[in-house]
Short mmCIF file of C-alpha atoms and ligand atoms in Angstrom, two decimals:
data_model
loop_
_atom_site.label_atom_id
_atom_site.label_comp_id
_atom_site.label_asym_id
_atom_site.label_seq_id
_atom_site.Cartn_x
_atom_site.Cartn_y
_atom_site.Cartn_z
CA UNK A 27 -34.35 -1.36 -42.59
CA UNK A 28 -31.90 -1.83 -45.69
CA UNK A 29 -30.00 -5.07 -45.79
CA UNK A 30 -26.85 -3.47 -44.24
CA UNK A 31 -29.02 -2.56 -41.06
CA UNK A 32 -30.73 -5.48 -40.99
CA UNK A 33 -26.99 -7.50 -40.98
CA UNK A 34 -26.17 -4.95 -38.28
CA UNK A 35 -29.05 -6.25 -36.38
CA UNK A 36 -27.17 -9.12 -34.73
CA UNK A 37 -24.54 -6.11 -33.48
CA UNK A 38 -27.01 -4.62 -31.52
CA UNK A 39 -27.68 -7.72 -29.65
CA UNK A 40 -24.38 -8.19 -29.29
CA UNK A 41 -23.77 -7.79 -25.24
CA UNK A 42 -23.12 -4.92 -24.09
CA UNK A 43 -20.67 -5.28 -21.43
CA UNK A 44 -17.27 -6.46 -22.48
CA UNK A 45 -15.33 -9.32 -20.76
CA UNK A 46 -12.36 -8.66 -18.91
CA UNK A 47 -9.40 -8.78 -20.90
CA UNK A 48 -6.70 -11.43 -19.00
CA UNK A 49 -4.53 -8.53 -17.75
CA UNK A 50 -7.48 -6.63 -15.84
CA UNK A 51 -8.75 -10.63 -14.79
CA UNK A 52 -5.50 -11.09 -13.18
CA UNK A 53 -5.24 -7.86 -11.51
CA UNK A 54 -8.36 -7.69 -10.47
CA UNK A 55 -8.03 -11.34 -8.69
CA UNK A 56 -4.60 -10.24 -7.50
CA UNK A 57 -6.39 -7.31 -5.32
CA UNK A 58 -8.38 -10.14 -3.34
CA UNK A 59 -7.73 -10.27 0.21
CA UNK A 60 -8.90 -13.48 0.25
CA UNK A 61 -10.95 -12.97 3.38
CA UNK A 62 -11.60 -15.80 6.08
CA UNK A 63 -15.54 -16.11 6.51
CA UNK A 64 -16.08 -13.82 3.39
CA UNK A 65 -18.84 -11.18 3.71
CA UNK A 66 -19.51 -11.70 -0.01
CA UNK A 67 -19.82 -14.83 0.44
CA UNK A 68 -22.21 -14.38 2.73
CA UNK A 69 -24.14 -12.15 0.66
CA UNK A 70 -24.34 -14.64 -2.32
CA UNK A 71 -27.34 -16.22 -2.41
CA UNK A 72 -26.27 -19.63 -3.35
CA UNK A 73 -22.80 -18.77 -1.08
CA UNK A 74 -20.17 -19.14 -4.12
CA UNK A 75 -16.70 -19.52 -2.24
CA UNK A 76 -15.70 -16.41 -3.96
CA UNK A 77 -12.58 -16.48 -2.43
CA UNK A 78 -11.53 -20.08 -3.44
CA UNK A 79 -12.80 -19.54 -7.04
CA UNK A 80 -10.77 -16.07 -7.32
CA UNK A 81 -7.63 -17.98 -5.61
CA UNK A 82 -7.48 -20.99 -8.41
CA UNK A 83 -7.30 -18.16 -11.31
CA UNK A 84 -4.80 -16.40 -9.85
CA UNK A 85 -3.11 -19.72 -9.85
CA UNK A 86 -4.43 -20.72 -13.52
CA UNK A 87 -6.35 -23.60 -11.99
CA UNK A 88 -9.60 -22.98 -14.09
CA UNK A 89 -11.19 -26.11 -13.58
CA UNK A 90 -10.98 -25.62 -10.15
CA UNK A 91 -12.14 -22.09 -10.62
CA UNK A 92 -15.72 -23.36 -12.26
CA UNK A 93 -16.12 -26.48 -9.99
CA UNK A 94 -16.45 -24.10 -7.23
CA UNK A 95 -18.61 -21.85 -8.79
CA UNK A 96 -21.15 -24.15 -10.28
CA UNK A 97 -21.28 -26.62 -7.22
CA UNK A 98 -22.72 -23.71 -5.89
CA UNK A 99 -24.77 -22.52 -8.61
CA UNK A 100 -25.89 -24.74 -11.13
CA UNK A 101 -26.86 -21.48 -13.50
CA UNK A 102 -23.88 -19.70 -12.54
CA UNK A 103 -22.74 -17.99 -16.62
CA UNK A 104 -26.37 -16.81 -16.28
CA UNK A 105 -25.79 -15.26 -12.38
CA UNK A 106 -22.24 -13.68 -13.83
CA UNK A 107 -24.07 -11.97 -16.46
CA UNK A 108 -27.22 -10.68 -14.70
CA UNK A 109 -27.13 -10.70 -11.30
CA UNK A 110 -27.35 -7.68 -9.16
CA UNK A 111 -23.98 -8.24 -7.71
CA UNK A 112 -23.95 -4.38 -6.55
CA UNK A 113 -27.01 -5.48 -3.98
CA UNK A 114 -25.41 -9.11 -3.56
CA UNK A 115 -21.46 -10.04 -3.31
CA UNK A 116 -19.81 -7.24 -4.46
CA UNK A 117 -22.23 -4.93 -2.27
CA UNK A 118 -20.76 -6.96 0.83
CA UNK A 119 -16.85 -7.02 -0.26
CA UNK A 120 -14.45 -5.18 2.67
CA UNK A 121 -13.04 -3.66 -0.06
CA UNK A 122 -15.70 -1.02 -0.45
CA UNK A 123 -14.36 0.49 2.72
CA UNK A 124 -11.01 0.99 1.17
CA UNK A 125 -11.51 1.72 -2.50
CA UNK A 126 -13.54 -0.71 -5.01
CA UNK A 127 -15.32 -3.42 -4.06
CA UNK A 128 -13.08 -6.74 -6.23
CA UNK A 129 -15.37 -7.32 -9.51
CA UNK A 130 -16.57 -10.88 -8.56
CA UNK A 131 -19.19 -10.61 -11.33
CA UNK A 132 -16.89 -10.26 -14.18
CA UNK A 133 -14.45 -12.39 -12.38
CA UNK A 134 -16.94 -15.57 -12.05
CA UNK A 135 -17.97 -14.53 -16.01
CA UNK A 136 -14.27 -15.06 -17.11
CA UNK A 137 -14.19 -18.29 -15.49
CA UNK A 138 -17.14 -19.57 -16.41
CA UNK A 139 -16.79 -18.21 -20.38
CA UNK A 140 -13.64 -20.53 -19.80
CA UNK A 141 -15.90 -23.22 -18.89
CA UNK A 142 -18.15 -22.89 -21.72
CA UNK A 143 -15.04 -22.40 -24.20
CA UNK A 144 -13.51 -25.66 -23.10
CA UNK A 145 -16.51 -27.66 -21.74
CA UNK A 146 -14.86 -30.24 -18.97
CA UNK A 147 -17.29 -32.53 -16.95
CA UNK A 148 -17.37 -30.85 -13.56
CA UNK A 149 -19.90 -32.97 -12.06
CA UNK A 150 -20.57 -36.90 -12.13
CA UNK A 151 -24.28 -38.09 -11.52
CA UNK A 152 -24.12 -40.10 -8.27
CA UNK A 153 -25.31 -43.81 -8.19
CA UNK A 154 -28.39 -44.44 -9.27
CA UNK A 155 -30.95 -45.16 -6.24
CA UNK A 156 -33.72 -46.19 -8.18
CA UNK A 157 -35.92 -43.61 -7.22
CA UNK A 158 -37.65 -40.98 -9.88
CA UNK A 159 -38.70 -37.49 -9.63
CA UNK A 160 -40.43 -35.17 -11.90
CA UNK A 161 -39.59 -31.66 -12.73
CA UNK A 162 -42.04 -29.39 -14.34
CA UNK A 163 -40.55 -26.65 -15.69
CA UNK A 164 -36.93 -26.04 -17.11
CA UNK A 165 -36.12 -22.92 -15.75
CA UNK A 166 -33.55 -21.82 -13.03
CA UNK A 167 -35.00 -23.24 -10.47
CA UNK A 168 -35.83 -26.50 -12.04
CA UNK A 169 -32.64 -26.95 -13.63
CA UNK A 170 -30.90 -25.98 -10.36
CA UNK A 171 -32.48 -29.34 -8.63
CA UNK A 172 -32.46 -31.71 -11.45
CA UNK A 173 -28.64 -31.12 -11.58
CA UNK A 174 -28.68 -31.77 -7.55
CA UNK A 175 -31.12 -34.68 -7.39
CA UNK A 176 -28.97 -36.19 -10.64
CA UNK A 177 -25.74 -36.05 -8.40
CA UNK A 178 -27.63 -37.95 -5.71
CA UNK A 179 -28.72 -40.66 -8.05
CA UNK A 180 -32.18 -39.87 -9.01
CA UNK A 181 -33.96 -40.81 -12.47
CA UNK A 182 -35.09 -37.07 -12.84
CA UNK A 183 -37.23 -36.07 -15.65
CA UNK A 184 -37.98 -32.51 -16.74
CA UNK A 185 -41.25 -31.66 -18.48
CA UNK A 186 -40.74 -28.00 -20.56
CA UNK A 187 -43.72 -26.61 -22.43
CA UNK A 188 -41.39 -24.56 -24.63
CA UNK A 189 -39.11 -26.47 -27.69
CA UNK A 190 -35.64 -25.41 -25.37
CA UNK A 191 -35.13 -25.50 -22.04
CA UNK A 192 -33.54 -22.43 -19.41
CA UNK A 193 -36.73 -20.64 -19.01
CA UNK A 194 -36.38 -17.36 -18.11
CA UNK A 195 -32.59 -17.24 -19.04
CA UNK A 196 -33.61 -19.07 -22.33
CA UNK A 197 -36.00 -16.59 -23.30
CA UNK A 198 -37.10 -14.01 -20.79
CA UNK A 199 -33.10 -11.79 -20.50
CA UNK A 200 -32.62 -9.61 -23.15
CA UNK A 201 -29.80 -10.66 -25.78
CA UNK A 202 -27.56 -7.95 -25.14
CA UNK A 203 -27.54 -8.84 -21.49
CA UNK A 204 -27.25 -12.58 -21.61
CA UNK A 205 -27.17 -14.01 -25.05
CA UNK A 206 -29.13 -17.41 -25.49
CA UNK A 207 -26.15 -19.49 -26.15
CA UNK A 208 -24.66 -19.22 -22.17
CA UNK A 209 -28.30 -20.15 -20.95
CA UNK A 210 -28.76 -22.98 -23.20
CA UNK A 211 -25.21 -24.45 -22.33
CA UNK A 212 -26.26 -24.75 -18.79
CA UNK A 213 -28.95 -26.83 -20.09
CA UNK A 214 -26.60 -29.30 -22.13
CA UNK A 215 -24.34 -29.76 -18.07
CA UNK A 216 -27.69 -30.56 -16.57
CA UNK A 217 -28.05 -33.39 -19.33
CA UNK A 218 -24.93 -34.60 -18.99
CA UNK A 219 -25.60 -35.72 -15.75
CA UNK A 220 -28.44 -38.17 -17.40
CA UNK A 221 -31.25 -36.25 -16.74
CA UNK A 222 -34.11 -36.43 -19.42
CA UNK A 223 -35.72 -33.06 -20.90
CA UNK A 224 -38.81 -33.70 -22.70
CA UNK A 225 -39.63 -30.48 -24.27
CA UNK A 226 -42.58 -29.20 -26.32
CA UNK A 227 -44.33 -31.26 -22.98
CA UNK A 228 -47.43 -29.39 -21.57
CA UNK A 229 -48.10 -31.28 -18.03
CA UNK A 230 -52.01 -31.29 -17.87
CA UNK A 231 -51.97 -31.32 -21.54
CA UNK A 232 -49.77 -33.46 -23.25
CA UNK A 233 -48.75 -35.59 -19.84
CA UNK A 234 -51.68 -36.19 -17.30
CA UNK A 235 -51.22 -34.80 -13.96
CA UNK A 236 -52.23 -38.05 -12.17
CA UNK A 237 -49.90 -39.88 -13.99
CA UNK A 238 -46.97 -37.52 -12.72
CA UNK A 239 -48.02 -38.17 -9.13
CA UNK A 240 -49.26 -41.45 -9.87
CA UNK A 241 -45.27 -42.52 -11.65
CA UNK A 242 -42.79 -40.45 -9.80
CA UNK A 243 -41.41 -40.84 -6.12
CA UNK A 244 -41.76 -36.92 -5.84
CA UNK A 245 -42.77 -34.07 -7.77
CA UNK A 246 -41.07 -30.25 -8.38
CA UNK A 247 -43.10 -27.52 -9.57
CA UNK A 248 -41.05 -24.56 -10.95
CA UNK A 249 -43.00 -23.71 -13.72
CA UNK A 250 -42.36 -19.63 -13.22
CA UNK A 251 -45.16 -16.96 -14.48
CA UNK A 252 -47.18 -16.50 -17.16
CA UNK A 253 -47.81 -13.47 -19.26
CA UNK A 254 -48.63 -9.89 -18.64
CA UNK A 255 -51.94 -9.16 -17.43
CA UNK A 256 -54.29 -7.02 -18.86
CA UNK A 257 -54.12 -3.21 -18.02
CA UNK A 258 -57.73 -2.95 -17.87
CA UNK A 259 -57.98 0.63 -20.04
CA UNK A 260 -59.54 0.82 -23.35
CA UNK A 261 -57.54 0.35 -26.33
CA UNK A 262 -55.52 -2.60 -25.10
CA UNK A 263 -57.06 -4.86 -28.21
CA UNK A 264 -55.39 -2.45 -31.05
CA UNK A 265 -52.72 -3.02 -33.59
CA UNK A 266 -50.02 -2.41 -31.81
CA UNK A 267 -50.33 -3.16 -28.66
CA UNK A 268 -47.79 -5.59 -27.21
CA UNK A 269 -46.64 -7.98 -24.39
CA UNK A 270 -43.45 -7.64 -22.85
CA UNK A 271 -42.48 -11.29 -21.82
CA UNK A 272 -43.59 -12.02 -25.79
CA UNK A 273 -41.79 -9.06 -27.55
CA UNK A 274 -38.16 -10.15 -25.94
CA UNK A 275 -39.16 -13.70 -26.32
CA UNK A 276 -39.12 -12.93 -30.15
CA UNK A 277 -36.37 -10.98 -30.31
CA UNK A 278 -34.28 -13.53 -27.60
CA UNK A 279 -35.18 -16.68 -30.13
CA UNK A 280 -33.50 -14.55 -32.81
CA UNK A 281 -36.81 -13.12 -34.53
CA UNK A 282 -35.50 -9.74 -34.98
CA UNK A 283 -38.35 -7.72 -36.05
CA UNK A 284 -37.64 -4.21 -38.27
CA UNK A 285 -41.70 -3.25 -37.69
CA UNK A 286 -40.21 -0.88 -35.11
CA UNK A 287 -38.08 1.42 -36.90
CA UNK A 288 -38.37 5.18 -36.72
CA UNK A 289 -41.55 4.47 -34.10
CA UNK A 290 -42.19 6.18 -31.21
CA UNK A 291 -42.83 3.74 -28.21
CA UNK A 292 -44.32 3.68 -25.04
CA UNK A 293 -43.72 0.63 -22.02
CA UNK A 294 -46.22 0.67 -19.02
CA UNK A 295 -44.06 -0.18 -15.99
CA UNK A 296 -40.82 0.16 -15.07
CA UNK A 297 -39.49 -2.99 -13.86
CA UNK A 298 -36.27 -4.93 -14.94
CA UNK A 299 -38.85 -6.50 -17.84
CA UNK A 300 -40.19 -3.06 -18.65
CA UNK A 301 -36.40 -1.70 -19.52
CA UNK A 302 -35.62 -5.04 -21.03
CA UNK A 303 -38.49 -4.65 -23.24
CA UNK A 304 -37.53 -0.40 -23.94
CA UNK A 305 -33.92 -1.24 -24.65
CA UNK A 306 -34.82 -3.65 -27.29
CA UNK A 307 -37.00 -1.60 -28.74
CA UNK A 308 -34.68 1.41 -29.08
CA UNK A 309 -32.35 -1.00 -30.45
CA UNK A 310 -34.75 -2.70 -32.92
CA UNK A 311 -34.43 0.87 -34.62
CA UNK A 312 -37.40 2.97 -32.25
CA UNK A 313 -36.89 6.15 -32.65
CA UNK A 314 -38.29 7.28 -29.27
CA UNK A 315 -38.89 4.90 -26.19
CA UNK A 316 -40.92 6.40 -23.25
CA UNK A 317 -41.76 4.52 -20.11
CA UNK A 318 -44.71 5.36 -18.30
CA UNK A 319 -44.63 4.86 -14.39
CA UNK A 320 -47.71 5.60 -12.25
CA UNK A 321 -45.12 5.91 -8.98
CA UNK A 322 -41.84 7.79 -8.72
CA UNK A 323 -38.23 6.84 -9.57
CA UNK A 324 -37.83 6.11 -6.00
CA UNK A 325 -40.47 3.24 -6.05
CA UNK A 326 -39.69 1.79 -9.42
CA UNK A 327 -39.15 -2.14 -8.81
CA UNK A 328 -35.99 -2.14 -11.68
CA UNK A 329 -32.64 -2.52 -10.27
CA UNK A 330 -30.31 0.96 -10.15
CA UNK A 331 -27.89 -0.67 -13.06
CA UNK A 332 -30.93 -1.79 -15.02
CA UNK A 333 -32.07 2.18 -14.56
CA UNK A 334 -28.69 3.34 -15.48
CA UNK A 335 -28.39 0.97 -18.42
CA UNK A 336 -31.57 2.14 -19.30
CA UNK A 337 -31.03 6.22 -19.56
CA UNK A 338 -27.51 5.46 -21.06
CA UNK A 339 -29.49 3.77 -23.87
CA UNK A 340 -31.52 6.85 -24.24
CA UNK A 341 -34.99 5.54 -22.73
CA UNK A 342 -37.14 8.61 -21.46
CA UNK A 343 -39.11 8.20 -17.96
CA UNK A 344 -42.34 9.63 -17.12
CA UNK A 345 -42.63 9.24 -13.60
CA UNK A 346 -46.24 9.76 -11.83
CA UNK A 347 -48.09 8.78 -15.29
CA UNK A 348 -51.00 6.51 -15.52
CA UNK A 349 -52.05 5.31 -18.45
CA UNK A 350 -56.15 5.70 -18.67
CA UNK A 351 -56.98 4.48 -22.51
CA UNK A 352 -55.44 3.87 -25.89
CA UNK A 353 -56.67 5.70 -29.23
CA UNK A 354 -56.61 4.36 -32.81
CA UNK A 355 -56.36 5.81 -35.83
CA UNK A 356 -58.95 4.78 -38.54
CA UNK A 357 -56.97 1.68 -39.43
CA UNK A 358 -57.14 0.47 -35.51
CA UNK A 359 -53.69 1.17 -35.07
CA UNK A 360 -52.14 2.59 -32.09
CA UNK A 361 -51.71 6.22 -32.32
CA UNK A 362 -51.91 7.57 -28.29
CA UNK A 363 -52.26 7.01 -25.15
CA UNK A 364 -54.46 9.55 -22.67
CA UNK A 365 -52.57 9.61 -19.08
CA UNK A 366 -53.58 11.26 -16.11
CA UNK A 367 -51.12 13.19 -13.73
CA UNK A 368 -50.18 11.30 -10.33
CA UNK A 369 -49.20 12.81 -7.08
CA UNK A 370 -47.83 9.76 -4.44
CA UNK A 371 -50.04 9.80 -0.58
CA UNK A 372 -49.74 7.26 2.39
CA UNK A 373 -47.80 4.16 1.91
CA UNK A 374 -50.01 0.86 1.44
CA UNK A 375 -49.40 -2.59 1.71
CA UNK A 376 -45.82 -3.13 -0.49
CA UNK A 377 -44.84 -0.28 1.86
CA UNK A 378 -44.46 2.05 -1.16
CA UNK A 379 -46.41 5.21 -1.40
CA UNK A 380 -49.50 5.19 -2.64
CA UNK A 381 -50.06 6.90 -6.52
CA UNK A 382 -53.51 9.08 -6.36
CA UNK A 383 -54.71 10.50 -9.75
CA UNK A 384 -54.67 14.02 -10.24
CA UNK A 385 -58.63 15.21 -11.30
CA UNK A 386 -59.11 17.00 -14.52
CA UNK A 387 -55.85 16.83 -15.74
CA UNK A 388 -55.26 14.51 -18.92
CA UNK A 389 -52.80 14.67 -21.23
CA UNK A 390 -51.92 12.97 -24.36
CA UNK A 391 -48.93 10.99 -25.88
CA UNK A 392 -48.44 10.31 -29.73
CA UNK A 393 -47.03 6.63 -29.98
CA UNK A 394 -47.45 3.57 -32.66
CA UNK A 395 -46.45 0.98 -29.89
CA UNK A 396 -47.77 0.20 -26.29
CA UNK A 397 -45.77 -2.17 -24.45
CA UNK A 398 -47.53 -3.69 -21.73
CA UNK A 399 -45.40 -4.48 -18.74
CA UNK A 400 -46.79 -4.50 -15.34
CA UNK A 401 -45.96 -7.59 -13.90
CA UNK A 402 -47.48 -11.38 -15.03
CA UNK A 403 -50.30 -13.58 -14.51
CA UNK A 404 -49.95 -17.01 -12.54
CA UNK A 405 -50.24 -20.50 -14.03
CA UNK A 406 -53.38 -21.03 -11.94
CA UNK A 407 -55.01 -23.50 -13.82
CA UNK A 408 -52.15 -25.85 -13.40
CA UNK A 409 -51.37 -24.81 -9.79
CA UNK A 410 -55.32 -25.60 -8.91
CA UNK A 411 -55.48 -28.61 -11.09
CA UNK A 412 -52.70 -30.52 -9.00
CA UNK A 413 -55.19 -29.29 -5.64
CA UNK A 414 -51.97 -27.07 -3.97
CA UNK A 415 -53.08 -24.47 -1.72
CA UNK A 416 -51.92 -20.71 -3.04
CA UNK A 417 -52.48 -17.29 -2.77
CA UNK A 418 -53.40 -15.39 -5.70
CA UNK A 419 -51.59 -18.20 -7.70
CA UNK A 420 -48.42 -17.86 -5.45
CA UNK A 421 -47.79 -21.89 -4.03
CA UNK A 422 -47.91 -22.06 -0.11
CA UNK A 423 -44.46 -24.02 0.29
CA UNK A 424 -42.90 -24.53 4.03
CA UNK A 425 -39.96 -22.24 3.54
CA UNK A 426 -37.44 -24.75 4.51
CA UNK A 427 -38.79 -27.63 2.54
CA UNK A 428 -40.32 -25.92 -0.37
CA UNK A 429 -43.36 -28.85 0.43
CA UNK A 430 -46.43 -27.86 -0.46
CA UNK A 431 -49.89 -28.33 0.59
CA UNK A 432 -49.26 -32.40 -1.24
CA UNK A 433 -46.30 -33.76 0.74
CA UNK A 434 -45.34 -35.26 -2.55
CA UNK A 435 -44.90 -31.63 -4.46
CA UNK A 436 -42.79 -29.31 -3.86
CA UNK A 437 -42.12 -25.78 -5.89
CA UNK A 438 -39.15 -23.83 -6.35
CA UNK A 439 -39.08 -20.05 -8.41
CA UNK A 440 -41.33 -17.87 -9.66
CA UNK A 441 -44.32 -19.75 -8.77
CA UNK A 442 -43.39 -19.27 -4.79
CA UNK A 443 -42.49 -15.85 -5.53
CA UNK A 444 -44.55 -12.88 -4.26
CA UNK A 445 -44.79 -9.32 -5.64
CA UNK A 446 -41.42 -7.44 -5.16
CA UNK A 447 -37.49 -7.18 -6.68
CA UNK A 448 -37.12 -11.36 -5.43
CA UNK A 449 -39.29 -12.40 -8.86
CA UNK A 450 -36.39 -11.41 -11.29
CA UNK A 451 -33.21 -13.21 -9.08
CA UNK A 452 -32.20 -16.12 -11.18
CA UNK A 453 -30.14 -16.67 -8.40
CA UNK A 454 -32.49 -16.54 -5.58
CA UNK A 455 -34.01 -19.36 -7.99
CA UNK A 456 -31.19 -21.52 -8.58
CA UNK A 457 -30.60 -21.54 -4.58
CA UNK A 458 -34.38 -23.02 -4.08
CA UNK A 459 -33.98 -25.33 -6.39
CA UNK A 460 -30.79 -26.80 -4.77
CA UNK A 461 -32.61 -26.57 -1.01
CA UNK A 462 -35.95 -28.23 -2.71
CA UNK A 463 -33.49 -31.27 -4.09
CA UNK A 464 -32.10 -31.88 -0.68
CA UNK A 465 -35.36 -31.54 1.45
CA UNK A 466 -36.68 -33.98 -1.51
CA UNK A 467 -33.51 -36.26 -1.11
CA UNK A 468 -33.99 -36.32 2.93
CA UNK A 469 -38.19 -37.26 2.18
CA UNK A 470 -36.81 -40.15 0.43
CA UNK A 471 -34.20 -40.89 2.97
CA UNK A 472 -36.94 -40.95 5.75
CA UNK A 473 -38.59 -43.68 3.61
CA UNK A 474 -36.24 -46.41 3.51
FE1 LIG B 527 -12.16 -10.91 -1.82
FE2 LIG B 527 -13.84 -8.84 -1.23
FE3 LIG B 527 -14.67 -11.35 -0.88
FE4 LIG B 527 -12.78 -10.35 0.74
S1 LIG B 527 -14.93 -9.67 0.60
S2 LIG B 527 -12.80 -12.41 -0.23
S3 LIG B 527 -11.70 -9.01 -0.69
S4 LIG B 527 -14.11 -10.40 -2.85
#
């Protein structure tokens, strides 16, 4: 990459999807019918009064506008960038019947890029009670009740392993989708409520566990997933083999890497972390991206806009492919990958059909990068070490409460998340962690 394309390279990650310019914002808020019990608000997992925050722009009341929205949703820039509003809000709106559903998405965007452009305090921290609980894990969901338990007057405290906080939206969403800046900013409203982020703060590691249960009135786990697991083919340990949750990590931190240009690429998966991971590498300069999907398009986990984004970008699909090993060349690069031919039988347990490999059938496909993205591993270690009862490393939890197996703990996110579209909803996230602060806030009541 010369120096012009490498100064280019912060246009690529530039996002993709324009804001609304003011005339479309107040046309499009204008078309609101302003609906009593609001389907789409309904359909919203944290139940935004759409209708109340569209209302105060079309009356210029912007304040107003984000109080509403974030009361509700405490990672709400996030949710306007990369929700599926399609499935969600918009997917609910009357108007569908009639002619467009009203763009609530890029509505809630404008007023929370408003927000973040002129930065009131929306929110007061509520008087202190003298009580202290301890969030592990800065993420959605953990940032979602730390902002709660802060307005109800709790010391909260969250531990993050990583040197920022936002988890997932810090690090996990690629640039061009939601840059790092609107994630980050959530961060700095959760701190202005007085709660305390310790980064670069392993619990287990560089905080004992006992002392966490041992120093705090109650205890959140929301400490998401891990990385991707091994395939489990031969190969996997070559030069060039990657991880998905670590490649847009690198390039979402703003290490924009040029070893990709003019490659050809593969991705093994095709969930919303799979195309994350394509896109950036056909925008880090790969010449060809290729995902590889052992099912069909019709059982791929990624949502339809992620697809669409996806083929717009020029990403190639090769549906019914397994991956069976990886060859090197004599320098242990990467240099192929040997798939077998799928045809899809009975359904099985997810209720998708099941992919059965085609005998004696193998083809090969050149590529200098495999991406691995089929899913990620669980924090188990952690999870067994505070003694919580789980399932393959997903936390039992009560699903009202979010209590788990230790009436003291409780765990919001990823880590009560089981296989399925669910694990990539920020939203879905933000909501637990907003239930989990008020069934922690009632424990406490009970107490006094
Ligand atoms: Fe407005 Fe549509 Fe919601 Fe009705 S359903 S309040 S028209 S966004």
């Amino acid at each position: 990459m010369d120096s012009a394309s490498a100064a280019n390279s912060w246009k690529i990650f530039d996002e993709v999807k324009p804001d609304l310019k003011p005339k479309e914002v107040m046309e499009e808020a204008n078309r609101c019918l302003f609906c009593f019990d609001a389907p789409c608000m309904k359909a919203c997992p944290t139940h935004i009064d759409v209708p109340s925050f569209i209302k105060k722009i079309t009356t210029g009341n912007m304040k107003g506008s984000a109080r509403v929205i974030m009361d509700a949703n405490p990672v709400a820039a996030t949710c306007a960038r990369v929700c599926p509003t399609e499935e969600l809000c918009e997917g609910a709106c009357v108007l569908n019947d009639a002619s467009l559903p009203i763009m609530i998405g890029d509505l809630q965007r404008h007023t929370m890029n408003w927000a973040m452009k002129n930065n009131p305090q929306l929110f007061e921290a509520g008087e202190p009670n003298g009580k202290k609980v301890a969030v592990i894990g800065g993420g959605p969901a953990g940032l979602s009740a730390a902002r709660e338990l802060a307005r109800f007057g709790y010391q909260v405290t969250i531990f993050e392993k990583k040197e920022k906080a936002g988890g997932l939206d810090t690090f996990g969403i690629v640039p061009f989708r939601l840059p790092q800046h609107v994630a980050l900013w959530e961060v700095e409203q959760v701190k202005k409520l007085g709660v305390t982020i310790q980064t670069n703060t392993e619990v287990g590691v560089d905080v004992s566990i006992q002392s966490i249960l041992d120093d705090y009135d109650a205890v959140l786990l929301a400490i998401g997933m891990a990385d991707v697991p091994p395939i489990g083919i031969p190969g996997e340990d070559l030069d060039g083999v990657l991880d998905a949750i670590q490649l847009i990590e690198r390039v979402k931190d703003g290490h924009v890497t040029e070893r990709f240009v003019g490659k050809k690429a593969v991705v093994i998966g095709a969930g919303n972390t799979a195309i994350d991971a394509a896109t950036c590498l056909k925008r880090l300069g790969a010449d060809r991206v290729q995902i590889l999907y052992r099912r069909s398009e019709e059982e791929m986990t990624a949502y339809p806009f992620e697809f669409s984004f996806a083929k717009e970008e020029g990403i190639e699909f090769r549906w019914q492919t397994q991956p069976k090993a990886i060859e090197g060349d004599s320098d242990g690069k990467v240099a192929s990958v040997v798939c077998a031919p799928m045809m899809l039988g009975e359904k099985d347990a997810s209720g998708r059909r099941r992919p059965i490999e085609i005998d004696n059938a193998p083809f090969t496909i050149d590529t200098d990068v495999v991406v691995k993205a089929i899913g990620q591993t669980r924090y188990l270690p952690l999870i067994e070490a505070f003694g919580l009862a789980h399932a393959h490393g997903v936390v039992t939890v009560d699903p009202l409460t979010y209590q788990t197996s230790n009436p003291k703990v409780f765990a919001a996110g990823d880590v009560i998340f089981g296989s399925g579209k669910g694990e990539a909803m920020v939203v879905a996230a933000a909501e637990q962690g907003k239930k989990t602060a008020q069934a922690i806030h009632e424990q406490q009541l009970s107490k006094i």
